[in-house]
């Protein structure tokens, strides 16, 4: 089954959201950052809410029938005392984005915005179709002025059938592992993949689409690897042990968000390791878009037991220990190194 219309809508929604985010990041104000309630206290920005409202609105305009969105944010904090000013800013940003696009000819009220945000409360699952959105994947990177992504995917009966990663700060050319943020590089990439159709990359302005492939590196000594910037998201010491057992010589590149999946899909690196600390539960919006972008580019994405990620169980992924990503040739070696490293780490220390 082709998903051409859905893919076109997803690219449009993610592109508009990325432009909104880029605009906010450029002039990030202290008042734009609110703290999420809960243990992680990760910052949520005006752009985070604005991105979700915009994507939700665009997808509902394109598909006005049954609509299900599994997304990260809700409007609870915004509806509390003191949230009015931020809601006004979000409303202004979303309306400016819609006006610049010119497709819809509407002006949304603050209540429209809050309702659009709250459309993301679906639980997902194995029946029907569900859009899956992380409106800003990598909010801490966003606040630092670093890497982040708008990550949008579509589930059909529990399977990821398309994914879009809009990466406003990722250079269009392959990143240098010595200088991942080269100031001379033009930045702003969008990756998109549809099941059975491959993975493509284009600038955020939509010109010059190219098909991408994962790295063909077979020798681990020549491989380089990505891991999460935040130590809370991945145990760097375990990744280091795995790399050592593999014989990887390059230092890791630490980046925020699913940008790593995009960079890996075009061969910037050959391995991505993510081993969260005990108690952390992976959410589907953190991996749905990125996983299909890599697999359609010829890569492999599994948990530490070698099982494919299962997106059919609701908002959370049931994983064995962590997530490993690589090309077909390196994966067996990587899997062996992961198994040996986990066994070594689990042994009681003398």
Tab-separated table of C-alpha atoms in Angstrom:
chain	number	residue	atom	x	y	z
A	1	UNK	CA	0.000	0.000	0.000
A	2	UNK	CA	1.355	3.418	-0.967
A	3	UNK	CA	1.249	6.258	1.533
A	4	UNK	CA	2.048	9.092	-0.886
A	5	UNK	CA	-0.614	11.496	0.370
A	6	UNK	CA	0.259	10.831	4.001
A	7	UNK	CA	3.970	11.299	3.323
A	8	UNK	CA	3.389	14.604	1.518
A	9	UNK	CA	1.287	15.865	4.444
A	10	UNK	CA	3.896	14.715	6.967
A	11	UNK	CA	6.696	16.489	5.081
A	12	UNK	CA	4.622	19.658	4.917
A	13	UNK	CA	3.694	19.569	8.614
A	14	UNK	CA	7.227	18.790	9.811
A	15	UNK	CA	8.757	21.443	7.543
A	16	UNK	CA	6.404	24.142	8.823
A	17	UNK	CA	7.072	23.084	12.417
A	18	UNK	CA	10.842	23.108	11.842
A	19	UNK	CA	10.707	26.639	10.459
A	20	UNK	CA	8.712	27.750	13.512
A	21	UNK	CA	11.278	26.106	15.811
A	22	UNK	CA	14.201	27.633	13.963
A	23	UNK	CA	12.659	31.081	14.316
A	24	UNK	CA	12.191	30.652	18.078
A	25	UNK	CA	15.642	29.174	18.652
A	26	UNK	CA	17.217	32.098	16.848
A	27	UNK	CA	15.748	34.527	19.356
A	28	UNK	CA	15.401	32.295	22.379
A	29	UNK	CA	14.078	34.279	25.317
A	30	UNK	CA	14.397	33.220	28.903
A	31	UNK	CA	10.621	33.260	29.324
A	32	UNK	CA	10.240	30.728	26.506
A	33	UNK	CA	11.530	27.925	28.704
A	34	UNK	CA	9.187	26.268	31.150
A	35	UNK	CA	10.056	23.231	33.220
A	36	UNK	CA	8.075	20.050	32.686
A	37	UNK	CA	6.673	18.502	35.814
A	38	UNK	CA	8.007	15.084	36.647
A	39	UNK	CA	11.331	13.549	37.429
A	40	UNK	CA	13.227	14.560	34.321
A	41	UNK	CA	12.455	18.320	34.561
A	42	UNK	CA	13.319	18.615	30.874
A	43	UNK	CA	12.675	22.094	29.479
A	44	UNK	CA	9.658	22.620	27.291
A	45	UNK	CA	9.729	25.612	25.028
A	46	UNK	CA	7.182	27.757	23.287
A	47	UNK	CA	8.455	26.084	20.124
A	48	UNK	CA	7.704	22.619	21.533
A	49	UNK	CA	4.020	23.451	22.045
A	50	UNK	CA	3.866	25.513	18.841
A	51	UNK	CA	5.345	22.674	16.812
A	52	UNK	CA	2.790	20.183	18.176
A	53	UNK	CA	-0.130	22.550	17.580
A	54	UNK	CA	1.013	23.215	14.019
A	55	UNK	CA	1.576	19.563	13.086
A	56	UNK	CA	-1.733	18.556	14.697
A	57	UNK	CA	-3.638	21.290	12.818
A	58	UNK	CA	-2.050	20.542	9.424
A	59	UNK	CA	-2.647	16.784	9.665
A	60	UNK	CA	-6.280	17.302	10.686
A	61	UNK	CA	-6.796	19.645	7.730
A	62	UNK	CA	-5.316	17.070	5.353
A	63	UNK	CA	-7.135	14.099	6.946
A	64	UNK	CA	-10.386	15.427	8.448
A	65	UNK	CA	-11.898	11.996	9.110
A	66	UNK	CA	-10.658	9.722	11.840
A	67	UNK	CA	-7.577	11.260	13.373
A	68	UNK	CA	-5.289	9.785	16.020
A	69	UNK	CA	-2.100	11.451	17.231
A	70	UNK	CA	0.287	10.080	19.861
A	71	UNK	CA	2.405	13.039	20.929
A	72	UNK	CA	4.569	14.187	23.791
A	73	UNK	CA	2.873	17.360	25.018
A	74	UNK	CA	-0.495	18.378	26.467
A	75	UNK	CA	-1.884	21.765	27.447
A	76	UNK	CA	-2.202	21.194	31.213
A	77	UNK	CA	0.653	23.523	32.202
A	78	UNK	CA	-0.437	26.143	29.672
A	79	UNK	CA	-3.945	26.295	31.136
A	80	UNK	CA	-2.619	27.077	34.621
A	81	UNK	CA	-2.305	30.576	36.057
A	82	UNK	CA	0.555	32.414	34.401
A	83	UNK	CA	0.324	30.447	31.157
A	84	UNK	CA	-1.655	33.072	29.253
A	85	UNK	CA	1.311	35.038	27.948
A	86	UNK	CA	3.012	31.912	26.616
A	87	UNK	CA	-0.235	30.742	24.969
A	88	UNK	CA	-0.480	34.127	23.235
A	89	UNK	CA	3.080	33.760	21.927
A	90	UNK	CA	2.393	30.218	20.711
A	91	UNK	CA	-0.812	31.355	18.977
A	92	UNK	CA	1.014	34.220	17.253
A	93	UNK	CA	3.832	31.941	16.083
A	94	UNK	CA	1.478	29.268	14.736
A	95	UNK	CA	-0.669	31.829	12.898
A	96	UNK	CA	2.431	33.456	11.380
A	97	UNK	CA	3.551	30.025	10.165
A	98	UNK	CA	0.151	29.262	8.627
A	99	UNK	CA	0.021	32.694	6.966
A	100	UNK	CA	3.478	32.254	5.441
A	101	UNK	CA	2.437	28.870	4.043
A	102	UNK	CA	-0.819	30.259	2.626
A	103	UNK	CA	-2.588	26.883	2.265
A	104	UNK	CA	-5.337	27.186	4.826
A	105	UNK	CA	-6.507	30.817	5.088
A	106	UNK	CA	-7.402	30.623	8.775
A	107	UNK	CA	-6.486	32.423	11.980
A	108	UNK	CA	-6.523	30.207	15.051
A	109	UNK	CA	-7.620	31.363	18.496
A	110	UNK	CA	-5.734	30.504	21.672
A	111	UNK	CA	-8.385	27.893	22.467
A	112	UNK	CA	-7.942	26.379	18.976
A	113	UNK	CA	-4.226	26.067	19.727
A	114	UNK	CA	-4.789	24.392	23.095
A	115	UNK	CA	-7.258	21.952	21.522
A	116	UNK	CA	-4.811	21.154	18.713
A	117	UNK	CA	-2.102	20.403	21.294
A	118	UNK	CA	-4.483	18.151	23.201
A	119	UNK	CA	-5.325	16.134	20.098
A	120	UNK	CA	-2.047	14.308	20.814
A	121	UNK	CA	-3.505	12.279	23.679
A	122	UNK	CA	-4.061	9.057	21.735
A	123	UNK	CA	-2.578	5.895	23.229
A	124	UNK	CA	-1.650	4.348	19.853
A	125	UNK	CA	-1.747	0.559	19.643
A	126	UNK	CA	-2.000	-2.239	17.096
A	127	UNK	CA	-5.328	-1.264	15.504
A	128	UNK	CA	-5.888	1.417	12.877
A	129	UNK	CA	-3.636	4.339	12.016
A	130	UNK	CA	-1.848	6.606	14.464
A	131	UNK	CA	0.423	9.545	13.815
A	132	UNK	CA	3.357	9.654	16.247
A	133	UNK	CA	5.010	12.992	16.996
A	134	UNK	CA	7.857	14.374	19.025
A	135	UNK	CA	7.392	18.109	18.364
A	136	UNK	CA	10.955	18.862	19.451
A	137	UNK	CA	13.042	15.775	20.004
A	138	UNK	CA	16.050	17.022	21.945
A	139	UNK	CA	14.588	19.969	23.876
A	140	UNK	CA	17.818	20.360	25.853
A	141	UNK	CA	19.783	20.562	22.615
A	142	UNK	CA	17.291	23.115	21.356
A	143	UNK	CA	17.757	25.278	24.448
A	144	UNK	CA	21.564	25.026	24.097
A	145	UNK	CA	21.355	26.144	20.457
A	146	UNK	CA	22.393	22.657	19.370
A	147	UNK	CA	20.869	19.667	17.541
A	148	UNK	CA	17.152	18.791	17.703
A	149	UNK	CA	14.531	17.322	15.372
A	150	UNK	CA	10.833	17.464	14.590
A	151	UNK	CA	10.072	13.741	14.381
A	152	UNK	CA	6.831	12.531	12.788
A	153	UNK	CA	5.837	8.987	11.860
A	154	UNK	CA	2.721	7.063	10.875
A	155	UNK	CA	1.763	3.705	12.360
A	156	UNK	CA	-0.574	1.443	10.426
A	157	UNK	CA	-1.754	-1.566	12.487
A	158	UNK	CA	1.246	-1.210	14.764
A	159	UNK	CA	3.884	-0.930	12.011
A	160	UNK	CA	5.816	2.230	11.176
A	161	UNK	CA	5.020	2.904	7.506
A	162	UNK	CA	6.558	6.348	7.065
A	163	UNK	CA	8.780	8.737	8.949
A	164	UNK	CA	9.980	12.317	8.616
A	165	UNK	CA	12.877	13.900	10.522
A	166	UNK	CA	13.274	17.659	10.143
A	167	UNK	CA	16.713	18.612	11.506
A	168	UNK	CA	17.145	22.407	11.349
A	169	UNK	CA	20.749	22.475	12.656
A	170	UNK	CA	22.217	19.458	10.875
A	171	UNK	CA	24.669	20.396	8.071
A	172	UNK	CA	23.572	19.390	4.579
A	173	UNK	CA	26.968	17.821	3.918
A	174	UNK	CA	28.352	14.952	5.948
A	175	UNK	CA	29.409	16.078	9.396
A	176	UNK	CA	33.085	15.953	10.246
A	177	UNK	CA	33.709	13.908	13.334
A	178	UNK	CA	36.402	16.356	14.365
A	179	UNK	CA	34.104	19.335	13.808
A	180	UNK	CA	30.438	18.234	13.937
A	181	UNK	CA	29.210	21.852	14.019
A	182	UNK	CA	31.321	23.422	11.283
A	183	UNK	CA	30.166	27.051	10.921
A	184	UNK	CA	30.892	26.988	7.177
A	185	UNK	CA	28.332	24.284	6.513
A	186	UNK	CA	24.861	25.212	5.338
A	187	UNK	CA	22.446	23.643	7.809
A	188	UNK	CA	18.883	22.370	7.730
A	189	UNK	CA	18.017	18.836	6.521
A	190	UNK	CA	14.820	16.891	6.158
A	191	UNK	CA	14.894	13.076	5.924
A	192	UNK	CA	11.859	11.092	4.849
A	193	UNK	CA	11.153	7.408	4.344
A	194	UNK	CA	8.189	5.319	3.285
A	195	UNK	CA	8.074	1.551	3.764
A	196	UNK	CA	9.550	-0.197	0.717
A	197	UNK	CA	10.502	3.081	-0.985
A	198	UNK	CA	13.896	3.980	0.539
A	199	UNK	CA	15.096	7.044	2.445
A	200	UNK	CA	15.638	10.506	0.995
A	201	UNK	CA	17.185	13.736	2.202
A	202	UNK	CA	16.522	17.299	1.118
A	203	UNK	CA	17.246	20.786	2.414
A	204	UNK	CA	14.483	22.199	4.592
A	205	UNK	CA	13.504	24.497	1.716
A	206	UNK	CA	12.562	21.389	-0.289
A	207	UNK	CA	15.065	21.585	-3.162
A	208	UNK	CA	17.334	18.838	-4.561
A	209	UNK	CA	16.144	15.572	-3.006
A	210	UNK	CA	18.749	12.783	-2.872
A	211	UNK	CA	18.436	9.107	-1.937
A	212	UNK	CA	20.650	8.138	1.011
A	213	UNK	CA	22.255	4.906	2.197
A	214	UNK	CA	23.837	3.849	5.474
A	215	UNK	CA	27.613	3.443	5.672
A	216	UNK	CA	29.069	0.375	3.942
A	217	UNK	CA	31.927	0.120	6.470
A	218	UNK	CA	32.678	-3.517	7.355
A	219	UNK	CA	35.767	-3.108	9.541
A	220	UNK	CA	34.876	-1.925	13.077
A	221	UNK	CA	38.249	-0.144	13.305
A	222	UNK	CA	37.052	2.193	10.563
A	223	UNK	CA	33.604	2.709	12.079
A	224	UNK	CA	32.517	5.706	14.090
A	225	UNK	CA	29.587	5.784	16.462
A	226	UNK	CA	26.901	8.071	17.804
A	227	UNK	CA	25.496	8.172	21.295
A	228	UNK	CA	23.199	10.473	23.249
A	229	UNK	CA	24.569	13.788	24.469
A	230	UNK	CA	22.738	13.450	27.763
A	231	UNK	CA	24.275	10.876	30.118
A	232	UNK	CA	20.787	10.198	31.523
A	233	UNK	CA	19.685	8.940	28.086
A	234	UNK	CA	22.575	6.534	27.581
A	235	UNK	CA	25.272	4.942	29.719
A	236	UNK	CA	28.428	6.315	28.147
A	237	UNK	CA	30.657	3.882	30.057
A	238	UNK	CA	28.813	0.891	28.568
A	239	UNK	CA	29.035	2.362	25.060
A	240	UNK	CA	32.762	2.872	25.576
A	241	UNK	CA	33.213	-0.768	26.619
A	242	UNK	CA	31.263	-1.986	23.558
A	243	UNK	CA	33.352	0.213	21.254
A	244	UNK	CA	36.534	-1.106	22.871
A	245	UNK	CA	35.483	-4.739	22.355
A	246	UNK	CA	34.609	-3.985	18.727
A	247	UNK	CA	37.937	-2.278	18.114
A	248	UNK	CA	36.388	1.094	17.238
A	249	UNK	CA	39.152	3.708	17.293
A	250	UNK	CA	37.220	6.931	16.726
A	251	UNK	CA	35.875	8.865	19.704
A	252	UNK	CA	32.063	8.883	19.989
A	253	UNK	CA	30.029	11.716	18.569
A	254	UNK	CA	27.473	12.806	21.153
A	255	UNK	CA	24.406	14.461	19.718
A	256	UNK	CA	20.902	15.192	20.948
A	257	UNK	CA	17.767	13.691	19.458
A	258	UNK	CA	16.856	11.543	16.463
A	259	UNK	CA	19.201	13.676	14.368
A	260	UNK	CA	21.563	10.723	15.013
A	261	UNK	CA	19.254	8.436	13.014
A	262	UNK	CA	19.246	10.928	10.134
A	263	UNK	CA	23.016	11.354	10.139
A	264	UNK	CA	23.502	7.581	10.297
A	265	UNK	CA	21.055	6.998	7.420
A	266	UNK	CA	23.307	9.012	5.082
A	267	UNK	CA	26.512	7.320	6.280
A	268	UNK	CA	27.954	9.993	8.577
A	269	UNK	CA	28.648	7.238	11.132
A	270	UNK	CA	28.147	3.495	11.202
A	271	UNK	CA	26.842	2.743	14.710
A	272	UNK	CA	24.374	4.258	17.182
A	273	UNK	CA	24.223	2.965	20.751
A	274	UNK	CA	21.557	3.925	23.270
A	275	UNK	CA	21.539	2.303	26.698
A	276	UNK	CA	19.349	4.230	29.129
A	277	UNK	CA	19.863	3.911	32.851
A	278	UNK	CA	17.626	1.548	34.811
A	279	UNK	CA	14.080	2.812	35.210
A	280	UNK	CA	13.986	4.827	31.976
A	281	UNK	CA	11.190	3.767	29.620
A	282	UNK	CA	11.582	4.537	25.940
A	283	UNK	CA	8.617	6.229	24.269
A	284	UNK	CA	7.553	5.430	20.724
A	285	UNK	CA	7.882	9.068	19.581
A	286	UNK	CA	11.613	8.979	20.402
A	287	UNK	CA	12.320	6.266	17.815
A	288	UNK	CA	9.428	5.732	15.358
A	289	UNK	CA	10.501	8.220	12.670
A	290	UNK	CA	14.228	7.619	13.156
A	291	UNK	CA	13.984	3.842	12.946
A	292	UNK	CA	12.277	3.776	9.534
A	293	UNK	CA	14.628	6.457	8.198
A	294	UNK	CA	17.539	4.122	9.007
A	295	UNK	CA	15.968	0.802	7.967
A	296	UNK	CA	14.793	2.156	4.605
A	297	UNK	CA	18.370	3.378	4.057
A	298	UNK	CA	19.585	-0.214	4.476
A	299	UNK	CA	20.333	-0.183	8.197
A	300	UNK	CA	19.256	-2.393	11.093
A	301	UNK	CA	17.580	-1.221	14.308
A	302	UNK	CA	17.070	-3.660	17.199
A	303	UNK	CA	17.075	-3.856	20.974
A	304	UNK	CA	20.040	-5.377	22.816
A	305	UNK	CA	18.540	-8.877	22.385
A	306	UNK	CA	18.420	-8.455	18.606
A	307	UNK	CA	14.641	-8.025	18.437
A	308	UNK	CA	12.978	-5.470	16.183
A	309	UNK	CA	11.369	-2.550	17.978
A	310	UNK	CA	7.647	-3.109	18.569
A	311	UNK	CA	5.592	0.074	18.178
A	312	UNK	CA	2.212	-1.664	18.568
A	313	UNK	CA	1.984	-1.708	22.374
A	314	UNK	CA	0.957	1.896	23.061
A	315	UNK	CA	3.109	4.856	24.086
A	316	UNK	CA	6.042	2.837	25.402
A	317	UNK	CA	8.550	0.457	23.851
A	318	UNK	CA	9.201	-2.795	25.696
A	319	UNK	CA	12.923	-3.221	25.195
A	320	UNK	CA	15.692	-5.507	26.300
A	321	UNK	CA	18.274	-3.142	27.846
A	322	UNK	CA	18.793	-0.678	24.985
A	323	UNK	CA	18.802	0.102	21.268
A	324	UNK	CA	21.567	-0.685	18.763
A	325	UNK	CA	21.717	0.576	15.197
A	326	UNK	CA	24.172	-0.230	12.423
A	327	UNK	CA	24.537	-1.586	8.894
A	328	UNK	CA	23.913	-5.208	7.891
A	329	UNK	CA	27.613	-6.169	7.846
A	330	UNK	CA	28.595	-4.698	11.221
A	331	UNK	CA	25.478	-5.740	13.120
A	332	UNK	CA	26.535	-9.332	13.979
A	333	UNK	CA	29.875	-8.076	15.337
A	334	UNK	CA	28.161	-5.268	17.213
A	335	UNK	CA	25.622	-7.654	18.699
A	336	UNK	CA	28.414	-9.930	19.979
A	337	UNK	CA	30.240	-6.963	21.521
A	338	UNK	CA	27.031	-5.754	23.181
A	339	UNK	CA	26.332	-9.192	24.644
A	340	UNK	CA	29.895	-9.565	25.948
A	341	UNK	CA	29.897	-6.053	27.425
A	342	UNK	CA	26.559	-6.531	29.187
A	343	UNK	CA	27.792	-9.825	30.642
A	344	UNK	CA	30.971	-8.153	31.864
A	345	UNK	CA	29.054	-5.235	33.413
A	346	UNK	CA	26.685	-7.585	35.217
A	347	UNK	CA	29.494	-9.478	36.966
A	348	UNK	CA	29.960	-8.461	40.600
A	349	UNK	CA	33.051	-6.298	41.021
A	350	UNK	CA	35.742	-7.757	43.332
